[in-house]
Coordinates of C-alpha atoms in Angstrom, one line a residue:
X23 CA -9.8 -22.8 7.9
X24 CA -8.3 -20.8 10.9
X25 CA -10.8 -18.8 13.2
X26 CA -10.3 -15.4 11.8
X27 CA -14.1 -13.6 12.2
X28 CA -15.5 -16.0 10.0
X29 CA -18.8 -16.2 12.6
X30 CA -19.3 -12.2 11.6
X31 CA -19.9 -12.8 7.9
X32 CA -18.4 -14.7 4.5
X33 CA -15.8 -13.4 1.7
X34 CA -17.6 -10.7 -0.4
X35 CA -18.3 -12.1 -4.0
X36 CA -19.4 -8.9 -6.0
X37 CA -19.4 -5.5 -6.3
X38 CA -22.8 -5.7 -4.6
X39 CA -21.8 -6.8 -1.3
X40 CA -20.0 -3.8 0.1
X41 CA -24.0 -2.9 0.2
X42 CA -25.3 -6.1 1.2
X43 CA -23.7 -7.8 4.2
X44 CA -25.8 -11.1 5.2
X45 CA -26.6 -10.0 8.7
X46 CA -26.1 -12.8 11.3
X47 CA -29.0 -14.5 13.1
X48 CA -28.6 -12.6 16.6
X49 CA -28.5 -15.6 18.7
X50 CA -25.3 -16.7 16.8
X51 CA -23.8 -13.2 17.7
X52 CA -25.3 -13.5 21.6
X53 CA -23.3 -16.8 21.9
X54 CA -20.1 -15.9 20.7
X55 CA -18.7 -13.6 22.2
X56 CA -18.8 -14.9 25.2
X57 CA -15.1 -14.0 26.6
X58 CA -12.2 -11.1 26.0
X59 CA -10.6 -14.1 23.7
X60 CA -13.9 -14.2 21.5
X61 CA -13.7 -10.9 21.2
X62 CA -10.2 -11.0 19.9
X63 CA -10.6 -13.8 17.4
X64 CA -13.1 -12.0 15.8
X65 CA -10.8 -8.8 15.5
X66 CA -8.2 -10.7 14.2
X67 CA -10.1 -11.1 10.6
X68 CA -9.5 -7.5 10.4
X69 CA -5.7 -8.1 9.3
X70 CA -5.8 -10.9 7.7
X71 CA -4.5 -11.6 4.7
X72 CA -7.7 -13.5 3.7
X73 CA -10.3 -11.1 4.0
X74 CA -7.5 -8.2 2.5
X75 CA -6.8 -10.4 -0.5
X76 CA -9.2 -8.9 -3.2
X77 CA -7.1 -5.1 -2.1
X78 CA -3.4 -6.5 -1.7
X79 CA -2.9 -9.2 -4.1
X80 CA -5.4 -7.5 -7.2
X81 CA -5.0 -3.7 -6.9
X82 CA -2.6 -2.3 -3.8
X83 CA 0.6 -2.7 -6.0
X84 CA -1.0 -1.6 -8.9
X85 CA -0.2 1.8 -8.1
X86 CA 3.6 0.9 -8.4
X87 CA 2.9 1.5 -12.3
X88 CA 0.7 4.4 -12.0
X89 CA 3.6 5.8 -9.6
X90 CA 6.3 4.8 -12.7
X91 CA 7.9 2.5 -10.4
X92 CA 7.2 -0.6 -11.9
X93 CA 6.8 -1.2 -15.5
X94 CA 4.5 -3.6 -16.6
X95 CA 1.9 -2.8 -19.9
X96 CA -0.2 -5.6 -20.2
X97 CA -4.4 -5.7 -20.0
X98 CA -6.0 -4.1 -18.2
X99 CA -3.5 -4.2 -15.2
X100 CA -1.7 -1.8 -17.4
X101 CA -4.0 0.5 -17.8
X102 CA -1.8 1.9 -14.5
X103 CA 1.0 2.2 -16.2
X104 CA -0.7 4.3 -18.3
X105 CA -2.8 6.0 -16.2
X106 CA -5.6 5.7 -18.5
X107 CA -8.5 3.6 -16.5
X108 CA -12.0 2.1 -17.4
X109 CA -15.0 1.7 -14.9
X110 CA -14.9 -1.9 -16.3
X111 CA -11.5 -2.3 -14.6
X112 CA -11.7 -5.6 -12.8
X113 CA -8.8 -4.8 -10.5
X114 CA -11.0 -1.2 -9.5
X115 CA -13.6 -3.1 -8.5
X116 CA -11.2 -5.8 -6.3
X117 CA -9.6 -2.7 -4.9
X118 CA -13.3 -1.2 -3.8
X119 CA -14.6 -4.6 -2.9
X120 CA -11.6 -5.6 -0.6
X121 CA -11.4 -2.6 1.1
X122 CA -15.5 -2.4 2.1
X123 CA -15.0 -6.1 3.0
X124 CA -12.5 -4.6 5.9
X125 CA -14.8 -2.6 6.5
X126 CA -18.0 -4.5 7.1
X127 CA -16.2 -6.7 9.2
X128 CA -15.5 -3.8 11.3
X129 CA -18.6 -2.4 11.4
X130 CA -20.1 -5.7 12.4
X131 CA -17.9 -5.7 15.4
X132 CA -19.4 -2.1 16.4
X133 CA -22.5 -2.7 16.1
X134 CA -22.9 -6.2 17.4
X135 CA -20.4 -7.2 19.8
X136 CA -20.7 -4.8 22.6
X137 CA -24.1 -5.9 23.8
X138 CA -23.5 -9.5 23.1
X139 CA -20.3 -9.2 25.5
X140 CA -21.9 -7.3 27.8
X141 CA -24.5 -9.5 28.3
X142 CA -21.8 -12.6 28.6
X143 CA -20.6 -10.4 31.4
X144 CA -17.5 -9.7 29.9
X145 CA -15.3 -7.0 31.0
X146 CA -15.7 -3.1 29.7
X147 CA -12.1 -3.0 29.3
X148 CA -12.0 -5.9 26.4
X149 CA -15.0 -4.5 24.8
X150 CA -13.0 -1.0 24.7
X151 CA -10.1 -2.6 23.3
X152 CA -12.2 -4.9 20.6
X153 CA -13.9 -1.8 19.6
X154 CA -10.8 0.3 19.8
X155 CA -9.1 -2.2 17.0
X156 CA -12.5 -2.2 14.8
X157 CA -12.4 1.5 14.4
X158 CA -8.7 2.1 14.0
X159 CA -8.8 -0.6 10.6
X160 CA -12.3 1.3 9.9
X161 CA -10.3 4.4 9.5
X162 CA -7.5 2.9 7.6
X163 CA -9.6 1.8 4.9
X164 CA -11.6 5.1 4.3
X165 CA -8.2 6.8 4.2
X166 CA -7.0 4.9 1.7
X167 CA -10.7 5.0 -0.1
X168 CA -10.7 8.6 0.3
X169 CA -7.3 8.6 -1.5
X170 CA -7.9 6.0 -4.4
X171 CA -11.2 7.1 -5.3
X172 CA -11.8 10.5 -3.1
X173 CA -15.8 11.0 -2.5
X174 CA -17.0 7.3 -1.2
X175 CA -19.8 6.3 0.7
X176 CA -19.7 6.2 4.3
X177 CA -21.2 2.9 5.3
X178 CA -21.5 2.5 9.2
X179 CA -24.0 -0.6 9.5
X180 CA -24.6 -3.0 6.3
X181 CA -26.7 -5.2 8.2
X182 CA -29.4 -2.1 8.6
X183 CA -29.2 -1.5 5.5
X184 CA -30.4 -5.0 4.6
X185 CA -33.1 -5.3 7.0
X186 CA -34.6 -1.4 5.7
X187 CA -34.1 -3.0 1.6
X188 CA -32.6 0.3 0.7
X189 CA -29.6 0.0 -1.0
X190 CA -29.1 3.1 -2.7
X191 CA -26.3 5.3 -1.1
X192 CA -24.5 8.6 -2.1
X193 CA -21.2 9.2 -2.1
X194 CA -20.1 11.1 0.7
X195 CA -17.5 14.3 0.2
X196 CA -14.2 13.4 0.7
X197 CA -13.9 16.3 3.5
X198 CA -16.4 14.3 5.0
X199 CA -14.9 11.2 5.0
X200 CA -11.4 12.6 6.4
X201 CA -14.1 13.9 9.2
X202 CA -15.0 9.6 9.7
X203 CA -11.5 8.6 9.6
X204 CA -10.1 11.2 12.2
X205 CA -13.2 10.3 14.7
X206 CA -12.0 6.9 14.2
X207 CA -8.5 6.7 14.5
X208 CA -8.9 9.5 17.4
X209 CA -11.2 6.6 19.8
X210 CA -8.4 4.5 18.8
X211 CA -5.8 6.4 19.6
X212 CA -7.0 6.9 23.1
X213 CA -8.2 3.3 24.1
X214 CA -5.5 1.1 22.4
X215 CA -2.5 -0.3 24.3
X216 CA 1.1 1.0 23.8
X217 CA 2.0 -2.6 23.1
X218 CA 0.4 -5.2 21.9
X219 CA 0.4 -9.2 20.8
X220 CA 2.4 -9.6 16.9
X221 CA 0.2 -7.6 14.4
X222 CA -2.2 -6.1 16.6
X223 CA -2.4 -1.8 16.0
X224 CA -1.7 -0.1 19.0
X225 CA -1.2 3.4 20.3
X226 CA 1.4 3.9 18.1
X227 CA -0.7 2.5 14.4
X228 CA -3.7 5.0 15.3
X229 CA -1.1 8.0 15.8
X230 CA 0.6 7.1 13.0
X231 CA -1.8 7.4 10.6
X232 CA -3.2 10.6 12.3
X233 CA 0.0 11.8 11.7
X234 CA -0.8 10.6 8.1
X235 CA -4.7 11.8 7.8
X236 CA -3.5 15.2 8.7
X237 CA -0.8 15.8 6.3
X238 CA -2.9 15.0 3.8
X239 CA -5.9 17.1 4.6
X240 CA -2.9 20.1 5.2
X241 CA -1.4 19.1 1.6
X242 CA -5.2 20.5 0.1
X243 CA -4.2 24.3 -0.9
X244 CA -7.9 25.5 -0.2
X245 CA -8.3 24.4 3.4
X246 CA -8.0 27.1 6.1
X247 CA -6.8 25.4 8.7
X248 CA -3.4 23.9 7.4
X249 CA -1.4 25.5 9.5
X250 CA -2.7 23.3 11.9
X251 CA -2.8 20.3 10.7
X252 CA 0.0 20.6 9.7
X253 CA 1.1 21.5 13.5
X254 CA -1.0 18.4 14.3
X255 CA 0.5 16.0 11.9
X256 CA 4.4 16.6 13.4
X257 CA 3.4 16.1 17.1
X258 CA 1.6 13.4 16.4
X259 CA 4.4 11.5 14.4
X260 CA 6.9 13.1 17.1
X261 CA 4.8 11.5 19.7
X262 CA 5.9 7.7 17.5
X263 CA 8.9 8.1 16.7
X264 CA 10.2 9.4 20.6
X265 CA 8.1 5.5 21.1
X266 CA 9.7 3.6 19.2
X267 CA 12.7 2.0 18.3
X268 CA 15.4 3.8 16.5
X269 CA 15.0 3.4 12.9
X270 CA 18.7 3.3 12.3
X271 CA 19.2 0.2 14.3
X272 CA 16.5 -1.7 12.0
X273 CA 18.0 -3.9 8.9
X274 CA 16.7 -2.7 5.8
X275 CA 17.6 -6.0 3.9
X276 CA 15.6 -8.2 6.3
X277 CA 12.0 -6.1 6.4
X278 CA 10.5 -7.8 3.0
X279 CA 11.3 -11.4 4.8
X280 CA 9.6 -13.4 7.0
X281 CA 12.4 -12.0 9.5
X282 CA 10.6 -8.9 9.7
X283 CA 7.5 -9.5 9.6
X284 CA 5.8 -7.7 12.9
X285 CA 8.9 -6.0 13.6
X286 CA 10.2 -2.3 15.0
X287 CA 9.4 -1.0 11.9
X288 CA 6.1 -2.6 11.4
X289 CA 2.9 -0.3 12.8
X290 CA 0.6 -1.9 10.7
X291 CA 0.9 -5.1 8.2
X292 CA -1.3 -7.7 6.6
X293 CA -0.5 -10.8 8.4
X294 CA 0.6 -13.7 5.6
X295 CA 0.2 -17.3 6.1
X296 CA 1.1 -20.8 4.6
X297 CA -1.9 -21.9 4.7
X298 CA -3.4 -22.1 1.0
X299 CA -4.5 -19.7 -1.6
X300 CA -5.5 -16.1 -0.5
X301 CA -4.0 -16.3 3.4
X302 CA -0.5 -16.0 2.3
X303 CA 1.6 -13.5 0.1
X304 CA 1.3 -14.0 -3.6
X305 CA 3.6 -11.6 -4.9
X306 CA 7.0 -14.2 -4.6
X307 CA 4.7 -15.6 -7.6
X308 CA 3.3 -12.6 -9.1
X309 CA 6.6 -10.3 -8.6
X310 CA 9.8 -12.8 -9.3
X311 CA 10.8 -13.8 -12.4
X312 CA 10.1 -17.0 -13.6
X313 CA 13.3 -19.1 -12.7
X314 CA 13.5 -17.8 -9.0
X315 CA 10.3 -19.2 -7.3
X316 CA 8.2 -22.7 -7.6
X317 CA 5.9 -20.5 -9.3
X318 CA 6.4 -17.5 -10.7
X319 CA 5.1 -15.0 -13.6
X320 CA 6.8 -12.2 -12.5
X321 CA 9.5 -11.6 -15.9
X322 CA 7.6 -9.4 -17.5
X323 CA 7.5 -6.7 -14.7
X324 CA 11.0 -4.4 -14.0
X325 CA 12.0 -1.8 -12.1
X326 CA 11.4 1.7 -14.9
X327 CA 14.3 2.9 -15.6
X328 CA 13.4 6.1 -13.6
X329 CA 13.5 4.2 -10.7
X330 CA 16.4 2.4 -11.2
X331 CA 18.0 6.0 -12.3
X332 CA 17.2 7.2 -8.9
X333 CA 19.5 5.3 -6.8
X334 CA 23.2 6.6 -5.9
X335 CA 25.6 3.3 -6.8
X336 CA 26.1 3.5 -2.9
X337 CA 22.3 3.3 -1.6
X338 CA 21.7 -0.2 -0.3
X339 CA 18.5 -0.3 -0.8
X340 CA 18.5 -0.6 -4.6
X341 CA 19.2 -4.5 -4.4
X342 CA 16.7 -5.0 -2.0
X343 CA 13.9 -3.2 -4.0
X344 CA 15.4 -4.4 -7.3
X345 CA 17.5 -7.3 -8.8
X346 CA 19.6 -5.7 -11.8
X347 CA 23.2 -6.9 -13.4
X348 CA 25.5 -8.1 -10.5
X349 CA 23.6 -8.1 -7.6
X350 CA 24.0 -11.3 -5.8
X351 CA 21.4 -12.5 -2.8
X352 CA 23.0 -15.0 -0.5
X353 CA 19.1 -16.2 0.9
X354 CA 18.5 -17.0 -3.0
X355 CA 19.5 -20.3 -4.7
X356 CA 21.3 -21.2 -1.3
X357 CA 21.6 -24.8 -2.1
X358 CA 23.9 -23.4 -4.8
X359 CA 25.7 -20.5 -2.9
X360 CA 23.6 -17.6 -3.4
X361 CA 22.2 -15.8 -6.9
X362 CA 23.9 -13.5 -9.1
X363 CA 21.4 -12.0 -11.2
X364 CA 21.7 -12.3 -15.4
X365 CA 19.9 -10.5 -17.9
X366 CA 19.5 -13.3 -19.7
X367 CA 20.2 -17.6 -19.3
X368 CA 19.2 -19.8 -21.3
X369 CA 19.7 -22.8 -19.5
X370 CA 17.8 -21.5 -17.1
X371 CA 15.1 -20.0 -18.5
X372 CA 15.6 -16.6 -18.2
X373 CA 14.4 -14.0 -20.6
X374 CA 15.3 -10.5 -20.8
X375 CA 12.9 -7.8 -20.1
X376 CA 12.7 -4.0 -21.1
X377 CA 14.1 -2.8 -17.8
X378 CA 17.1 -5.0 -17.7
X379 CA 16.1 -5.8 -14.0
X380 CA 13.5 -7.6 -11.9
X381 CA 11.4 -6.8 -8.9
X382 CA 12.8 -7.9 -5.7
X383 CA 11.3 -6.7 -2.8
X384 CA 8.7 -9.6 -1.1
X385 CA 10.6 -12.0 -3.3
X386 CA 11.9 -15.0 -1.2
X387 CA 12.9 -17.1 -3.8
X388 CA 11.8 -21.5 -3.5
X389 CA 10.6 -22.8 -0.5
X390 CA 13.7 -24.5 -0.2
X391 CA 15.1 -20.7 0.6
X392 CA 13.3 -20.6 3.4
X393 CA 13.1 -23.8 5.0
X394 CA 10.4 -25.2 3.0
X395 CA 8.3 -22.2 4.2
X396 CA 6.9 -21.4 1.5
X397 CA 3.3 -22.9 0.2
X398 CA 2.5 -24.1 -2.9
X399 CA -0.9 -22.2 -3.6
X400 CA 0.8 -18.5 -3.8
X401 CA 0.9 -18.3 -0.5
X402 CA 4.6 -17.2 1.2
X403 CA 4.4 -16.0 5.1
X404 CA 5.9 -12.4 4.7
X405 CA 3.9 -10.1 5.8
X406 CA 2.4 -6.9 3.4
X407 CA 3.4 -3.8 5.1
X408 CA 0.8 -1.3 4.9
X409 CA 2.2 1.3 7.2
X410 CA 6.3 1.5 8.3
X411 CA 8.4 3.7 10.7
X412 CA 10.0 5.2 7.9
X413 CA 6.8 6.9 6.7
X414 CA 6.7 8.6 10.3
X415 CA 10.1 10.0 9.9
X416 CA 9.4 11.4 6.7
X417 CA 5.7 12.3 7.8
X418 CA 7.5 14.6 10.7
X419 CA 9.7 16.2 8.4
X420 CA 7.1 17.2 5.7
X421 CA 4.8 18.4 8.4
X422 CA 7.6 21.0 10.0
X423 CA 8.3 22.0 6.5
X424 CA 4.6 22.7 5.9
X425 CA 2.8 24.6 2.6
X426 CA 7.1 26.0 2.2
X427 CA 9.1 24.1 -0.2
X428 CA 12.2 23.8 1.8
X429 CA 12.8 23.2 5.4
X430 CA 16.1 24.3 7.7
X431 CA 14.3 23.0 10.7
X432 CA 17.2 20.9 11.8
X433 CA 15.0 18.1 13.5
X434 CA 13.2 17.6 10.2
X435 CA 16.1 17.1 8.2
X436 CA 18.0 15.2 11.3
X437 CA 14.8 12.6 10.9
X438 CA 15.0 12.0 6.9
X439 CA 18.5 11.8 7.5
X440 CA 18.5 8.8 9.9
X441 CA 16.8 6.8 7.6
X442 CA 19.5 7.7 5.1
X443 CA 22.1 6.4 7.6
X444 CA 20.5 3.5 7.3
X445 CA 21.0 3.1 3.8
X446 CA 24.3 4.3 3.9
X447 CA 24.2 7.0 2.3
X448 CA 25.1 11.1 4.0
X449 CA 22.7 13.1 4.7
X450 CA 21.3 16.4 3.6
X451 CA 22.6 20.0 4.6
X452 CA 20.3 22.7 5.4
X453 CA 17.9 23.8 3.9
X454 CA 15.9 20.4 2.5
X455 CA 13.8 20.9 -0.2
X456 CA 10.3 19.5 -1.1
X457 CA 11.1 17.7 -3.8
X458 CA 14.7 16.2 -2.1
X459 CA 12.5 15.0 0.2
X460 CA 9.7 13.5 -2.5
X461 CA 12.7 11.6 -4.3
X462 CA 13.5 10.0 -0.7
X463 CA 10.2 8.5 -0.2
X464 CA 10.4 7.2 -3.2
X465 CA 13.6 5.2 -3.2
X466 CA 12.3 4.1 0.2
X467 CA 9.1 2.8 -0.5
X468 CA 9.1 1.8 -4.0
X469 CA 7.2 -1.1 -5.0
X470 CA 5.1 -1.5 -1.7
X471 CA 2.1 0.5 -3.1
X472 CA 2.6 3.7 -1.1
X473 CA 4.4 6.2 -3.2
X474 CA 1.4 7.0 -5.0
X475 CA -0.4 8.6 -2.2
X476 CA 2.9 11.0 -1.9
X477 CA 2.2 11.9 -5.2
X478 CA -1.4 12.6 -4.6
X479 CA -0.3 15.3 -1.7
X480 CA 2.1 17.1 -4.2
X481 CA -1.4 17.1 -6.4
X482 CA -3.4 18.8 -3.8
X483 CA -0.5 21.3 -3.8
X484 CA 0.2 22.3 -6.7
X485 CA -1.7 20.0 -9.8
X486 CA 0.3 20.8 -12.5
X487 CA 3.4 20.2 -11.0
X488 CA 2.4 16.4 -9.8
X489 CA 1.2 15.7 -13.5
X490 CA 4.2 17.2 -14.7
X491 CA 6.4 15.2 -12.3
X492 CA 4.7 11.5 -13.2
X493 CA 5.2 12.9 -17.2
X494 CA 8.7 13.6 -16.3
X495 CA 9.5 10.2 -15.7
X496 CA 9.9 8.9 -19.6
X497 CA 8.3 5.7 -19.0
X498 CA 8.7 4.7 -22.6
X499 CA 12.1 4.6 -21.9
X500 CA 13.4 0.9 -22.5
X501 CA 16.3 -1.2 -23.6
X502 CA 17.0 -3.2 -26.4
X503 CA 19.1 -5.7 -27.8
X504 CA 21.7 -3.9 -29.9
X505 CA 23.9 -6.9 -31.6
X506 CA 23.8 -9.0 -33.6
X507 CA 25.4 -11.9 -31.5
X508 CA 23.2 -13.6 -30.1
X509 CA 25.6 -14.9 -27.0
X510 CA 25.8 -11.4 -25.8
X511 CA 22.6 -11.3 -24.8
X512 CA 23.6 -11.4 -20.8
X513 CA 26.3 -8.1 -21.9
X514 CA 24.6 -5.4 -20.6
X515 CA 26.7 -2.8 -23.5
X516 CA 25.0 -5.2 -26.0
X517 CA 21.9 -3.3 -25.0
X518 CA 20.8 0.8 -26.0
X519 CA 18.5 3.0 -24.5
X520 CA 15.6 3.4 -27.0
X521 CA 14.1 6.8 -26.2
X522 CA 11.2 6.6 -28.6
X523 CA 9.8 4.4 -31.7
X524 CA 12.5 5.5 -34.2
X525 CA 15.1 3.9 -31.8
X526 CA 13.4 0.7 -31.3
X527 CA 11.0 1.6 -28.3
X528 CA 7.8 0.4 -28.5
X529 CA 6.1 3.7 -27.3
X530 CA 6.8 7.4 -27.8
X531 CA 6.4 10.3 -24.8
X532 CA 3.0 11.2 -26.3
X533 CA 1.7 7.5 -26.0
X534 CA 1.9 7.9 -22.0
X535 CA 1.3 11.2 -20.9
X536 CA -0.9 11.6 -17.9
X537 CA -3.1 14.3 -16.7
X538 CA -5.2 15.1 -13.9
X539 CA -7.8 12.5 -15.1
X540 CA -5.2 9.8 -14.5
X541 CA -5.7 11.0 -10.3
X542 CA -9.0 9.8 -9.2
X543 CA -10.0 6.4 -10.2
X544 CA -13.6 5.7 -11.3
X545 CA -16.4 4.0 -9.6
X546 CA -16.0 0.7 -10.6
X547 CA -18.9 0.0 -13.1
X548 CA -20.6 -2.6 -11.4
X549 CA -21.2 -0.9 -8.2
X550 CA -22.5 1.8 -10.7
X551 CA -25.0 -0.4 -11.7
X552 CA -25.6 -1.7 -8.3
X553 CA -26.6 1.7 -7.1
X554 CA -26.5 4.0 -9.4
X555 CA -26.9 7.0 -7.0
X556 CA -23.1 6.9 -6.8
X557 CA -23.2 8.4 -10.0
X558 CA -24.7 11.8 -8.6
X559 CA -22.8 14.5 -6.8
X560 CA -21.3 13.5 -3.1
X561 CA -23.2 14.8 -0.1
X562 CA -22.1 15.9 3.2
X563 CA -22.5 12.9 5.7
X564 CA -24.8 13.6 8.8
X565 CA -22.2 13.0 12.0
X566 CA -24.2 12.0 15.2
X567 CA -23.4 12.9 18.7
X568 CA -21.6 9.6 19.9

């Protein structure tokens, strides 16, 4: 096993642990860090996909089916399709648990390394940046906490909370915990480098997802202050995008490979490796179908048909978010000259699904694809983006347009536009409109995860029109067979658009319908049971003077 943190602490194993970190003897933490390179080791855990495997292989993509980007009913995994969720959710509690384990690593590194390095004699400036790294992934992962689950506890030292034997704790408000995240991302903004070693956040990562923080606390009708955050969240992305590269020049087909992994349009991504179970990229397994990878149980998930629906024939990004009749991949199957995709072959094993399509995006295909680069314990090397350039563009352009619902600031719509261009597509004429620019994201960052917390800013807007846009998107919509030959099963006019039962669906419109309960996910029940103050109402969290 690599050095990646493992002196501060071991994998969590329950729900419990997010409240009961194993403090480390203090000798062990006085004789580590003993140079700027110790210091960065132990940083290093922070984004990897080891420690973030619990959140990015058991819950992050999840929210692809809650979204109705990614169909896929079965268990208790599709309880997100259906937006109807359980406490007893296992992949809640994963989520929860893998997102505290970030942070406890990070909050270990606070607390524990600066006196240990100071007292190794090694120089402020590395402590700065060390700390600088710990609270910028800190504030990541009470963002997205604050989004999946809004009121969480705030927990800023585990190992205190161990030595007091007090491990009862509140939820904190979710005001409160934007409050955490901006002081966080706000140090790190100021004391990380504008360029860094591969994977490491910089200047750019913590502006970024101020940028990000501040839309969304604008996006809540009730606060007073959107105007400015809202003024915020647009300089703040200007500030990135005017730093970095520009986004036209970046191939989209190439950012879900190993070629793009820590890229110009990566700010912030889970670093995969070959390396055995849990450090590398399971989702060439859990994503392809089951005739395209050494392992593979990915046939049963598609691209919905509103997804697939909202792609122009000319947008090149549908065959690199999904594999549908005649697309062909030249990095697939190269042994054999590339793969056309088929609804259905026998020979090789290939079984039609609802959609008529399969998930492509982080599908590499064998390890023979790739040089033999692929593991054989789930693990491919492609990176899991968890924050792109693209986002900033659009982040910029929904800031200028602010609380309106249309935008003829020419900037803004110059900056959604470019990443159009890059997909070949025109671009909009004045004025843009909210929900033109809503549809963008989505064919931009479907099936990574991330289109659900758009969503969840159209909710703060207006409520009834986010639920009434995810029960817009008929996701019992599905194809089926429609002959009675069976060797037209790879026709795609063999196959008919079943809109309900009566038509050979499997589900009507009122077996999915989602409402604002389908928003917020519950406490998973273990932690309930753990500490069951969760249960009461969130408190304020008591800031100190730093």
């Amino acid at each position: 096993m690599p050095v990646l943190g493992s002196v501060l602490m071991g994998a969590m194993t329950s729900c419990e642990d997010f409240l009961t970190v194993d403090p480390q003897d203090k000798p062990v933490i006085e004789t580590y860090y003993t140079s700027a390179d110790r210091i960065r080791m132990s940083c290093a855990a922070l984004y990897s996909q080891w420690e973030w495997k619990n959140y990015s292989q058991d819950f992050q993509w999840k929210f692809d089916m809650l979204a109705g980007d990614m169909y896929y009913t079965y268990g208790e995994e599709g309880q997100f399709y259906f937006g109807n969720f359980s406490a007893n959710n296992a992949y809640l509690k994963q989520g929860w648990d893998g997102l505290y384990n970030i942070i406890a690593i990070a909050n270990t590194i606070i607390n524990d390394m600066p006196a240990a390095a100071r007292g190794n004699g090694v120089p402020e400036a590395d402590i700065e940046q060390g700390l600088a790294e710990a609270r910028c992934m800190r504030g990541v992962c009470y963002f997205l906490l604050s989004q999946y689950w809004g009121d969480v506890p705030i927990i800023t030292n585990g190992s205190a909370m161990v030595g007091s034997g007090n491990f009862q704790v509140p939820r904190n408000t979710r005001g409160s915990v934007y409050k955490f995240v901006e002081k966080d991302l706000e140090y790190a903004a100021g004391l990380l480098k504008e360029s860094d070693a591969a994977g490491r956040p910089t200047r750019w990562t913590a502006l970024a997802y101020l940028s990000k923080l501040h839309l969304t606390m604008a996006s809540h009708a009730d606060r007073a202050d959107r105007s400015e955050l809202y003024r915020k969240a647009a300089s703040e992305a200007n500030e990135v995008i005017e730093n970095s590269a520009d986004i036209k020049t970046i191939d989209y087909s190439t950012l879900f490979d190993k070629e793009g992994n820590n890229g110009p349009e990566s700010l912030l991504a889970i670093q995969c490796m070959v390396y055995g179970y849990g450090y590398g990229n399971g989702r060439n397994c859990a994503f392809s179908r089951v005739s395209l990878a050494d392992q593979a149980w990915g046939n049963g998930k598609g691209p919905t048909i509103s997804l697939q629906q909202s792609y122009a024939g000319n947008d090149m990004r549908a065959k690199w978010v999904f594999m549908a009749p005649g697309y062909y991949y030249p990095n697939i199957e190269r042994a054999k000259g590339g793969y056309t995709y088929e609804i259905f072959n026998e020979d090789r094993g290939d079984e039609a699904n609802e959609m008529l399509a399969h998930l492509k995006k982080y599908v590499l295909g064998h390890s023979a694809d790739v040089d033999g680069g692929i593991g054989g314990s789930q693990d491919a090397p492609n990176n899991i983006y968890l924050l792109r350039l693209a986002d900033v563009y659009f982040n910029y352009a929904e800031a200028v347009m602010g609380a309106a619902n249309s935008t003829s600031d020419q900037t803004a719509i110059d900056r959604v536009n470019a990443v159009r261009a890059r997909a070949g597509l025109a671009g909009y004429a004045a004025p843009m409109s909210w929900e033109q620019l809503m549809a963008e994201r989505r064919r931009e960052f479907a099936i990574e995860g991330n289109n659900w917390f758009d969503i969840l800013r159209w909710w703060y807007r207006d409520s009834n029109a986010a639920v009434s846009y995810l029960n817009s998107m008929n996701r019992h919509y599905m194809y089926v067979f429609n002959s009675s030959d069976q060797n037209m099963r790879n026709d795609f006019n063999s196959y008919r658009l079943a809109t309900g039962k009566d038509e050979g669906g499997q589900y009507d419109a009122s077996d999915i319908t989602l409402s604002n309960n389908s928003m917020v996910m519950p406490v998973p029940q273990a932690c309930l049971t753990a500490s069951p103050q969760l249960a009461d109402e969130p408190v304020e969290f008591e800031f100190t003077e730093e």
